[in-house]
Amino acid sequence: MKRVARRRLTPDQYVDGILAGDRTVLARAITVVESDLPSDADIASEVIERCLPHTGRSRRVGITGVPGAGKSTFIEALGIHLADERGERVAVLTIDPSSPVSGGSILGDKTRMEKLATHERAFVRPSASRGHLGGVGRRTREVMLLCEAAGYPHVFIETVGVGQSETTVRSMVDFFLLLMLPGAGDELQGMKRGILEMTDLIAINKADGDNRRRAERARHEYQSALHLFPAAADGWNPQVVTCSALAGDGVREIWDVVMEHRALMESNGWFDRRRSDQALEWMREALLFGLEQEIRRDPAVGRRLASVQQDVLHGRVSPFRAARELLTLFRPPTPG
Ligand code: GDP
């Protein structure tokens, strides 16, 4: 499909619109941030830079779970609760780790969170990003910052719990929630230990109807599983609860846990500490990304890249040797 670039606004117009909380301008700015066009990169970085002083105050919550666990139902229920009952604004971003090979989308093209998406106090942005996860992470961070500058005190980042995108999301949020299905036995085995380890709260969803007892049993199993992990340095004990996103049961209690976590992290200094660590991590990633861009743009590398890739693909040259060759082309050793 050919993409037609819509007329761009000036950086001033983006920044003014975002700071005024204008959702249309915010959406258009995000398109620029997500764009691959080199001409957009400059606008994007200026807009982000100028929005930065207005960021950092939001609650950043990551939500993961296998497809069908009820993520969008849950986020919609929680979002509506915050927007309607508390009058607070909510932004929802999704990371869809679609396969760059198949081009398929795990989250699917179905319209998700319809009610929340049309709510005047909500902003729901499905990710258009495909391909390299590093790139997706960087862009999601930037989009998150724009949402914060636009005055959203809550930013939810949803990802599918199947790949490595959890780690990316964990590194940009304050609180990480894992939604699970009842019937824990099998899942516990399939679940990567790493995901449990970075979770602040496990919610066994669909604890309704016939599922109640199974959900309760699953809760016990996960609670015992979590006890096996060493105590977290930040002093937080991950909890396991049950909920029904569909019925709305347990949703506000989960939000209470998020608030409780925030209060503890703020009082024991871990909130600032984590945010500073994340800032360093973001810088490191931005540096690597920038460097990779430069290497790719280098004419000497450009002339060789395709054929070196073929050599690696067909096993004629090891990946390490290939990388060394390209690095040498990029920065030839100085004689002497
Ligand atoms: P996602 O893929 O994780 O975003 O899952 P969805 O939110 O799309 O939910 C998948 C299916 O499970 C949908 O048919 C939902 O209606 C259903 N579902 C979600 N939450 C609940 C729940 O709490 N109870 C029940 N019974 N069904 C639910």
CSV table of C-alpha atoms and ligand atoms in Angstrom, one decimal:
chain,number,residue,atom,x,y,z
A,1,MET,CA,0.0,0.0,0.0
A,2,LYS,CA,1.3,3.4,-0.9
A,3,ARG,CA,1.4,5.8,1.9
A,4,VAL,CA,0.5,9.4,1.1
A,5,ALA,CA,2.2,11.8,3.5
A,6,ARG,CA,-0.3,14.3,4.9
A,7,ARG,CA,0.7,17.9,5.0
A,8,ARG,CA,2.8,18.5,8.0
A,9,LEU,CA,2.4,21.2,10.6
A,10,THR,CA,5.2,23.3,11.8
A,11,PRO,CA,7.0,22.3,15.0
A,12,ASP,CA,5.4,25.3,16.8
A,13,GLN,CA,2.0,24.1,15.8
A,14,TYR,CA,2.6,20.6,17.0
A,15,VAL,CA,4.0,21.8,20.3
A,16,ASP,CA,1.3,24.3,20.9
A,17,GLY,CA,-1.4,21.8,20.1
A,18,ILE,CA,0.0,19.1,22.3
A,19,LEU,CA,0.5,21.4,25.2
A,20,ALA,CA,-3.1,22.5,24.8
A,21,GLY,CA,-4.2,18.9,25.0
A,22,ASP,CA,-5.5,18.8,21.4
A,23,ARG,CA,-6.0,15.2,20.5
A,24,THR,CA,-6.0,15.7,16.8
A,25,VAL,CA,-2.7,17.5,16.9
A,26,LEU,CA,-1.3,14.9,19.3
A,27,ALA,CA,-2.3,12.1,16.9
A,28,ARG,CA,-0.7,13.9,13.9
A,29,ALA,CA,2.5,14.5,15.9
A,30,ILE,CA,2.6,10.8,16.7
A,31,THR,CA,2.4,10.0,13.0
A,32,VAL,CA,5.5,12.2,12.5
A,33,VAL,CA,7.3,10.4,15.3
A,34,GLU,CA,6.5,7.0,13.9
A,35,SER,CA,7.4,8.0,10.3
A,36,ASP,CA,10.4,6.6,8.5
A,37,LEU,CA,10.8,9.7,6.4
A,38,PRO,CA,14.1,11.4,7.1
A,39,SER,CA,12.4,14.8,6.7
A,40,ASP,CA,10.1,13.9,9.6
A,41,ALA,CA,13.0,12.9,11.9
A,42,ASP,CA,14.0,16.5,12.4
A,43,ILE,CA,10.5,17.7,13.1
A,44,ALA,CA,10.0,14.8,15.5
A,45,SER,CA,13.1,15.5,17.5
A,46,GLU,CA,12.4,19.2,17.8
A,47,VAL,CA,8.8,18.5,19.0
A,48,ILE,CA,9.9,15.9,21.5
A,49,GLU,CA,12.7,18.1,22.8
A,50,ARG,CA,10.3,21.0,23.4
A,51,CYS,CA,7.7,18.7,25.0
A,52,LEU,CA,10.2,17.1,27.4
A,53,PRO,CA,10.0,19.8,30.2
A,54,HIS,CA,6.3,18.9,30.4
A,55,THR,CA,6.7,15.2,30.9
A,56,GLY,CA,7.5,12.8,33.7
A,57,ARG,CA,4.6,13.3,36.0
A,58,SER,CA,2.3,10.5,34.6
A,59,ARG,CA,1.7,7.1,36.0
A,60,ARG,CA,3.2,4.7,33.5
A,61,VAL,CA,1.6,1.2,33.6
A,62,GLY,CA,2.6,-1.7,31.4
A,63,ILE,CA,0.0,-4.4,30.8
A,64,THR,CA,0.8,-7.7,29.2
A,65,GLY,CA,-0.8,-11.2,28.8
A,66,VAL,CA,-1.3,-13.8,26.1
A,67,PRO,CA,-3.8,-13.0,23.3
A,68,GLY,CA,-7.3,-13.5,24.6
A,69,ALA,CA,-6.3,-12.9,28.2
A,70,GLY,CA,-8.6,-9.9,28.2
A,71,LYS,CA,-6.1,-7.0,28.0
A,72,SER,CA,-8.3,-4.7,25.9
A,73,THR,CA,-11.4,-5.6,27.9
A,74,PHE,CA,-9.5,-4.8,31.1
A,75,ILE,CA,-7.9,-1.6,29.9
A,76,GLU,CA,-11.2,-0.4,28.7
A,77,ALA,CA,-12.9,-1.2,32.0
A,78,LEU,CA,-10.1,0.5,34.0
A,79,GLY,CA,-9.9,3.5,31.6
A,80,ILE,CA,-13.6,4.1,31.7
A,81,HIS,CA,-13.5,3.9,35.5
A,82,LEU,CA,-10.7,6.5,35.7
A,83,ALA,CA,-12.3,8.7,33.0
A,84,ASP,CA,-15.9,8.6,34.2
A,85,GLU,CA,-15.8,8.1,37.9
A,86,ARG,CA,-12.6,10.1,38.6
A,87,GLY,CA,-12.7,12.5,35.7
A,88,GLU,CA,-9.1,11.7,34.8
A,89,ARG,CA,-7.6,11.5,31.4
A,90,VAL,CA,-6.1,8.3,30.1
A,91,ALA,CA,-3.8,7.5,27.2
A,92,VAL,CA,-3.4,3.9,25.9
A,93,LEU,CA,-0.6,2.8,23.6
A,94,THR,CA,-0.2,-0.6,22.3
A,95,ILE,CA,2.9,-2.4,21.1
A,96,ASP,CA,2.2,-5.1,18.6
A,97,PRO,CA,5.2,-7.2,18.1
A,98,SER,CA,4.1,-8.2,14.6
A,99,SER,CA,6.4,-10.4,12.8
A,100,PRO,CA,8.5,-8.5,10.3
A,101,VAL,CA,8.6,-11.7,8.2
A,102,SER,CA,4.9,-12.5,8.0
A,103,GLY,CA,3.8,-8.9,8.5
A,104,GLY,CA,0.9,-10.4,10.5
A,105,SER,CA,-0.4,-8.6,13.5
A,106,ILE,CA,-1.0,-10.5,16.7
A,107,LEU,CA,-3.4,-7.9,18.1
A,108,GLY,CA,-5.4,-8.1,15.0
A,109,ASP,CA,-7.2,-5.5,13.1
A,110,LYS,CA,-10.4,-5.8,15.1
A,111,THR,CA,-11.5,-2.5,16.7
A,112,ARG,CA,-10.4,-2.7,20.2
A,113,MET,CA,-11.6,-0.6,23.2
A,114,GLU,CA,-14.3,1.1,21.2
A,115,LYS,CA,-15.9,2.7,24.1
A,116,LEU,CA,-12.7,4.1,25.6
A,117,ALA,CA,-11.4,5.1,22.1
A,118,THR,CA,-14.3,7.5,21.7
A,119,HIS,CA,-14.3,8.8,25.2
A,120,GLU,CA,-13.6,12.5,25.4
A,121,ARG,CA,-11.0,12.0,28.2
A,122,ALA,CA,-9.2,9.1,26.6
A,123,PHE,CA,-6.7,8.8,23.8
A,124,VAL,CA,-6.2,5.3,22.4
A,125,ARG,CA,-3.4,4.8,19.9
A,126,PRO,CA,-2.8,1.4,18.4
A,127,SER,CA,0.8,1.0,17.3
A,128,ALA,CA,1.4,1.1,13.6
A,129,SER,CA,5.0,0.2,14.2
A,130,ARG,CA,6.3,-3.0,12.6
A,131,GLY,CA,9.6,-4.6,12.5
A,132,HIS,CA,12.6,-4.1,14.7
A,133,LEU,CA,11.7,-4.2,18.4
A,134,GLY,CA,14.4,-1.7,19.4
A,135,GLY,CA,12.8,0.8,17.0
A,136,VAL,CA,9.3,0.0,18.4
A,137,GLY,CA,10.6,0.7,21.9
A,138,ARG,CA,12.2,3.9,21.1
A,139,ARG,CA,9.1,5.2,19.3
A,140,THR,CA,6.7,4.1,22.0
A,141,ARG,CA,8.8,6.0,24.6
A,142,GLU,CA,8.6,9.1,22.4
A,143,VAL,CA,4.9,8.7,21.9
A,144,MET,CA,4.5,8.2,25.7
A,145,LEU,CA,6.3,11.5,26.3
A,146,LEU,CA,4.1,13.3,23.9
A,147,CYS,CA,1.0,12.0,25.7
A,148,GLU,CA,2.4,13.1,29.0
A,149,ALA,CA,3.0,16.6,27.6
A,150,ALA,CA,-0.6,16.6,26.3
A,151,GLY,CA,-1.7,16.3,29.9
A,152,TYR,CA,-2.5,12.6,30.3
A,153,PRO,CA,-1.8,11.6,33.9
A,154,HIS,CA,-2.2,7.9,33.2
A,155,VAL,CA,-0.4,6.2,30.3
A,156,PHE,CA,-1.1,2.5,29.7
A,157,ILE,CA,1.2,0.5,27.5
A,158,GLU,CA,-0.2,-2.7,26.3
A,159,THR,CA,1.8,-5.5,24.8
A,160,VAL,CA,1.3,-9.1,23.9
A,161,GLY,CA,2.9,-11.5,26.3
A,162,VAL,CA,4.6,-13.7,23.8
A,163,GLY,CA,7.9,-12.3,23.0
A,164,GLN,CA,10.6,-10.0,24.2
A,165,SER,CA,8.5,-6.9,24.0
A,166,GLU,CA,7.8,-7.3,27.8
A,167,THR,CA,11.3,-6.4,28.6
A,168,THR,CA,11.1,-3.3,26.4
A,169,VAL,CA,7.9,-2.3,28.1
A,170,ARG,CA,9.2,-3.0,31.6
A,171,SER,CA,12.0,-0.6,30.9
A,172,MET,CA,9.6,2.3,30.3
A,173,VAL,CA,6.9,1.9,32.9
A,174,ASP,CA,6.6,2.3,36.7
A,175,PHE,CA,4.3,-0.7,37.2
A,176,PHE,CA,4.0,-3.9,35.3
A,177,LEU,CA,0.7,-5.9,35.3
A,178,LEU,CA,0.4,-9.4,34.0
A,179,LEU,CA,-3.1,-10.6,33.0
A,180,MET,CA,-3.5,-14.4,33.2
A,181,LEU,CA,-6.2,-16.9,32.4
A,182,PRO,CA,-7.6,-19.4,35.0
A,183,GLY,CA,-6.3,-22.9,34.5
A,184,ALA,CA,-2.8,-22.0,35.7
A,185,GLY,CA,-1.1,-25.4,35.6
A,186,ASP,CA,-0.2,-25.5,32.0
A,187,GLU,CA,0.4,-21.8,31.7
A,188,LEU,CA,2.7,-21.7,34.5
A,189,GLN,CA,4.9,-24.0,32.6
A,190,GLY,CA,4.6,-22.2,29.4
A,191,MET,CA,5.2,-18.8,31.0
A,192,LYS,CA,8.7,-17.6,30.9
A,193,ARG,CA,10.1,-17.2,34.4
A,194,GLY,CA,11.5,-13.9,33.3
A,195,ILE,CA,8.0,-12.4,32.9
A,196,LEU,CA,6.9,-13.4,36.4
A,197,GLU,CA,10.0,-11.9,37.8
A,198,MET,CA,9.4,-8.5,36.4
A,199,THR,CA,5.7,-8.4,37.3
A,200,ASP,CA,4.4,-6.2,40.1
A,201,LEU,CA,0.9,-7.7,40.0
A,202,ILE,CA,-0.6,-10.8,38.5
A,203,ALA,CA,-4.3,-10.6,37.8
A,204,ILE,CA,-6.1,-13.8,37.0
A,205,ASN,CA,-8.8,-12.5,34.7
A,206,LYS,CA,-12.2,-14.0,33.7
A,207,ALA,CA,-12.9,-15.0,37.4
A,208,ASP,CA,-16.6,-15.1,36.7
A,209,GLY,CA,-19.3,-17.8,36.3
A,210,ASP,CA,-17.8,-21.3,36.2
A,211,ASN,CA,-14.3,-20.0,36.2
A,212,ARG,CA,-14.4,-18.6,39.7
A,213,ARG,CA,-13.0,-21.7,41.5
A,214,ARG,CA,-10.3,-22.3,38.9
A,215,ALA,CA,-9.3,-18.7,39.1
A,216,GLU,CA,-9.0,-18.9,42.8
A,217,ARG,CA,-6.9,-22.0,42.5
A,218,ALA,CA,-4.7,-20.3,39.9
A,219,ARG,CA,-4.2,-17.4,42.3
A,220,HIS,CA,-2.9,-19.7,45.0
A,221,GLU,CA,-0.5,-21.4,42.5
A,222,TYR,CA,0.9,-18.2,41.3
A,223,GLN,CA,1.2,-16.8,44.8
A,224,SER,CA,3.3,-19.9,45.8
A,225,ALA,CA,5.3,-19.6,42.6
A,226,LEU,CA,6.1,-15.9,43.4
A,227,HIS,CA,7.2,-16.9,46.9
A,228,LEU,CA,10.1,-18.8,45.4
A,229,PHE,CA,11.6,-15.7,44.0
A,230,PRO,CA,14.1,-13.7,46.0
A,231,ALA,CA,12.7,-10.5,47.6
A,232,ALA,CA,12.8,-7.6,45.2
A,233,ALA,CA,15.3,-4.8,46.0
A,234,ASP,CA,12.6,-2.1,45.8
A,235,GLY,CA,10.7,-3.6,48.7
A,236,TRP,CA,7.6,-4.4,46.8
A,237,ASN,CA,6.0,-7.8,47.2
A,238,PRO,CA,4.3,-8.8,43.9
A,239,GLN,CA,0.6,-9.7,44.5
A,240,VAL,CA,-1.8,-12.0,42.8
A,241,VAL,CA,-5.5,-11.2,42.6
A,242,THR,CA,-8.5,-12.3,40.6
A,243,CYS,CA,-10.7,-10.1,38.5
A,244,SER,CA,-13.4,-10.1,35.8
A,245,ALA,CA,-12.7,-7.4,33.3
A,246,LEU,CA,-16.0,-8.2,31.6
A,247,ALA,CA,-18.0,-7.7,34.8
A,248,GLY,CA,-15.8,-5.0,36.1
A,249,ASP,CA,-15.1,-6.9,39.3
A,250,GLY,CA,-11.8,-6.3,40.9
A,251,VAL,CA,-10.7,-3.6,38.5
A,252,ARG,CA,-10.7,-0.7,40.9
A,253,GLU,CA,-9.0,-2.9,43.5
A,254,ILE,CA,-6.2,-3.4,41.0
A,255,TRP,CA,-6.0,0.3,40.6
A,256,ASP,CA,-5.7,0.7,44.3
A,257,VAL,CA,-2.7,-1.7,44.2
A,258,VAL,CA,-1.1,0.5,41.5
A,259,MET,CA,-1.5,3.5,43.8
A,260,GLU,CA,-0.2,1.6,46.8
A,261,HIS,CA,2.9,0.7,44.8
A,262,ARG,CA,3.4,4.2,43.7
A,263,ALA,CA,3.2,5.5,47.2
A,264,LEU,CA,5.7,3.0,48.4
A,265,MET,CA,8.1,3.7,45.6
A,266,GLU,CA,7.9,7.4,46.2
A,267,SER,CA,8.5,7.1,49.9
A,268,ASN,CA,11.5,4.7,49.6
A,269,GLY,CA,13.2,6.5,46.7
A,270,TRP,CA,12.8,3.8,44.2
A,271,PHE,CA,10.5,5.8,42.0
A,272,ASP,CA,13.2,8.4,41.2
A,273,ARG,CA,15.9,5.7,41.1
A,274,ARG,CA,14.0,3.7,38.5
A,275,ARG,CA,13.2,6.7,36.4
A,276,SER,CA,16.9,7.7,36.4
A,277,ASP,CA,18.0,4.2,35.5
A,278,GLN,CA,15.4,4.2,32.7
A,279,ALA,CA,16.7,7.6,31.4
A,280,LEU,CA,20.2,6.1,31.2
A,281,GLU,CA,18.9,3.0,29.4
A,282,TRP,CA,17.0,5.2,26.9
A,283,MET,CA,20.1,7.2,26.2
A,284,ARG,CA,22.1,4.1,25.6
A,285,GLU,CA,19.5,2.8,23.2
A,286,ALA,CA,19.3,6.1,21.4
A,287,LEU,CA,23.0,6.1,21.1
A,288,LEU,CA,23.1,2.6,19.6
A,289,PHE,CA,20.2,3.4,17.3
A,290,GLY,CA,21.9,6.6,16.1
A,291,LEU,CA,25.2,4.8,15.6
A,292,GLU,CA,23.5,2.1,13.6
A,293,GLN,CA,21.8,4.7,11.4
A,294,GLU,CA,25.2,6.4,10.8
A,295,ILE,CA,26.8,3.1,9.9
A,296,ARG,CA,24.0,2.2,7.5
A,297,ARG,CA,24.3,5.7,5.9
A,298,ASP,CA,28.0,5.4,5.4
A,299,PRO,CA,28.7,5.1,1.6
A,300,ALA,CA,31.5,2.5,2.0
A,301,VAL,CA,29.3,0.3,4.2
A,302,GLY,CA,26.4,0.9,1.8
A,303,ARG,CA,28.3,-0.5,-1.1
A,304,ARG,CA,29.1,-3.7,0.7
A,305,LEU,CA,26.1,-4.2,3.0
A,306,ALA,CA,23.9,-6.2,0.7
A,307,SER,CA,26.5,-8.7,-0.4
A,308,VAL,CA,27.8,-9.1,3.2
A,309,GLN,CA,24.3,-9.8,4.3
A,310,GLN,CA,24.0,-12.5,1.6
A,311,ASP,CA,27.3,-14.1,2.8
A,312,VAL,CA,26.0,-14.3,6.3
A,313,LEU,CA,22.6,-15.6,5.2
A,314,HIS,CA,24.2,-18.4,3.3
A,315,GLY,CA,26.7,-19.2,6.0
A,316,ARG,CA,29.8,-18.2,3.9
A,317,VAL,CA,30.9,-15.7,6.5
A,318,SER,CA,30.3,-15.7,10.3
A,319,PRO,CA,28.1,-12.8,11.6
A,320,PHE,CA,31.0,-11.6,13.8
A,321,ARG,CA,33.4,-11.4,11.0
A,322,ALA,CA,30.9,-9.7,8.8
A,323,ALA,CA,30.2,-7.1,11.5
A,324,ARG,CA,33.9,-6.5,11.9
A,325,GLU,CA,34.3,-6.0,8.2
A,326,LEU,CA,31.5,-3.4,8.1
A,327,LEU,CA,32.9,-1.7,11.1
A,328,THR,CA,36.3,-1.5,9.5
A,329,LEU,CA,34.8,0.1,6.4
A,330,PHE,CA,32.9,2.6,8.6
A,331,ARG,CA,35.9,3.5,10.6
A,332,PRO,CA,39.2,2.3,9.0
A,333,PRO,CA,42.0,1.8,11.5
A,334,THR,CA,44.4,4.7,11.6
A,335,PRO,CA,47.8,3.8,10.4
A,336,GLY,CA,50.6,3.5,13.0
B,1,GDP,P1,-6.9,-9.5,24.6
B,1,GDP,O1,-6.5,-10.3,23.3
B,1,GDP,O2,-6.0,-9.9,25.7
B,1,GDP,O3,-7.0,-8.0,24.4
B,1,GDP,O4,-8.3,-10.0,25.0
B,1,GDP,P2,-9.7,-9.4,24.8
B,1,GDP,O5,-9.9,-8.2,25.8
B,1,GDP,O6,-10.0,-9.1,23.4
B,1,GDP,O7,-10.7,-10.5,25.3
B,1,GDP,C1,-10.7,-11.8,24.7
B,1,GDP,C2,-12.1,-12.4,24.9
B,1,GDP,O8,-12.3,-12.7,26.3
B,1,GDP,C3,-13.2,-11.5,24.5
B,1,GDP,O9,-14.3,-12.2,23.9
B,1,GDP,C4,-13.7,-10.9,25.8
B,1,GDP,O10,-15.1,-10.6,25.8
B,1,GDP,C5,-13.5,-12.0,26.7
B,1,GDP,N1,-13.2,-11.6,28.1
B,1,GDP,C6,-12.3,-10.6,28.5
B,1,GDP,N2,-12.4,-10.4,29.8
B,1,GDP,C7,-13.3,-11.3,30.3
B,1,GDP,C8,-13.7,-11.6,31.6
B,1,GDP,O11,-13.4,-11.0,32.6
B,1,GDP,N3,-14.6,-12.6,31.7
B,1,GDP,C9,-15.1,-13.3,30.6
B,1,GDP,N4,-15.9,-14.3,30.8
B,1,GDP,N5,-14.7,-13.1,29.4
B,1,GDP,C10,-13.8,-12.1,29.2
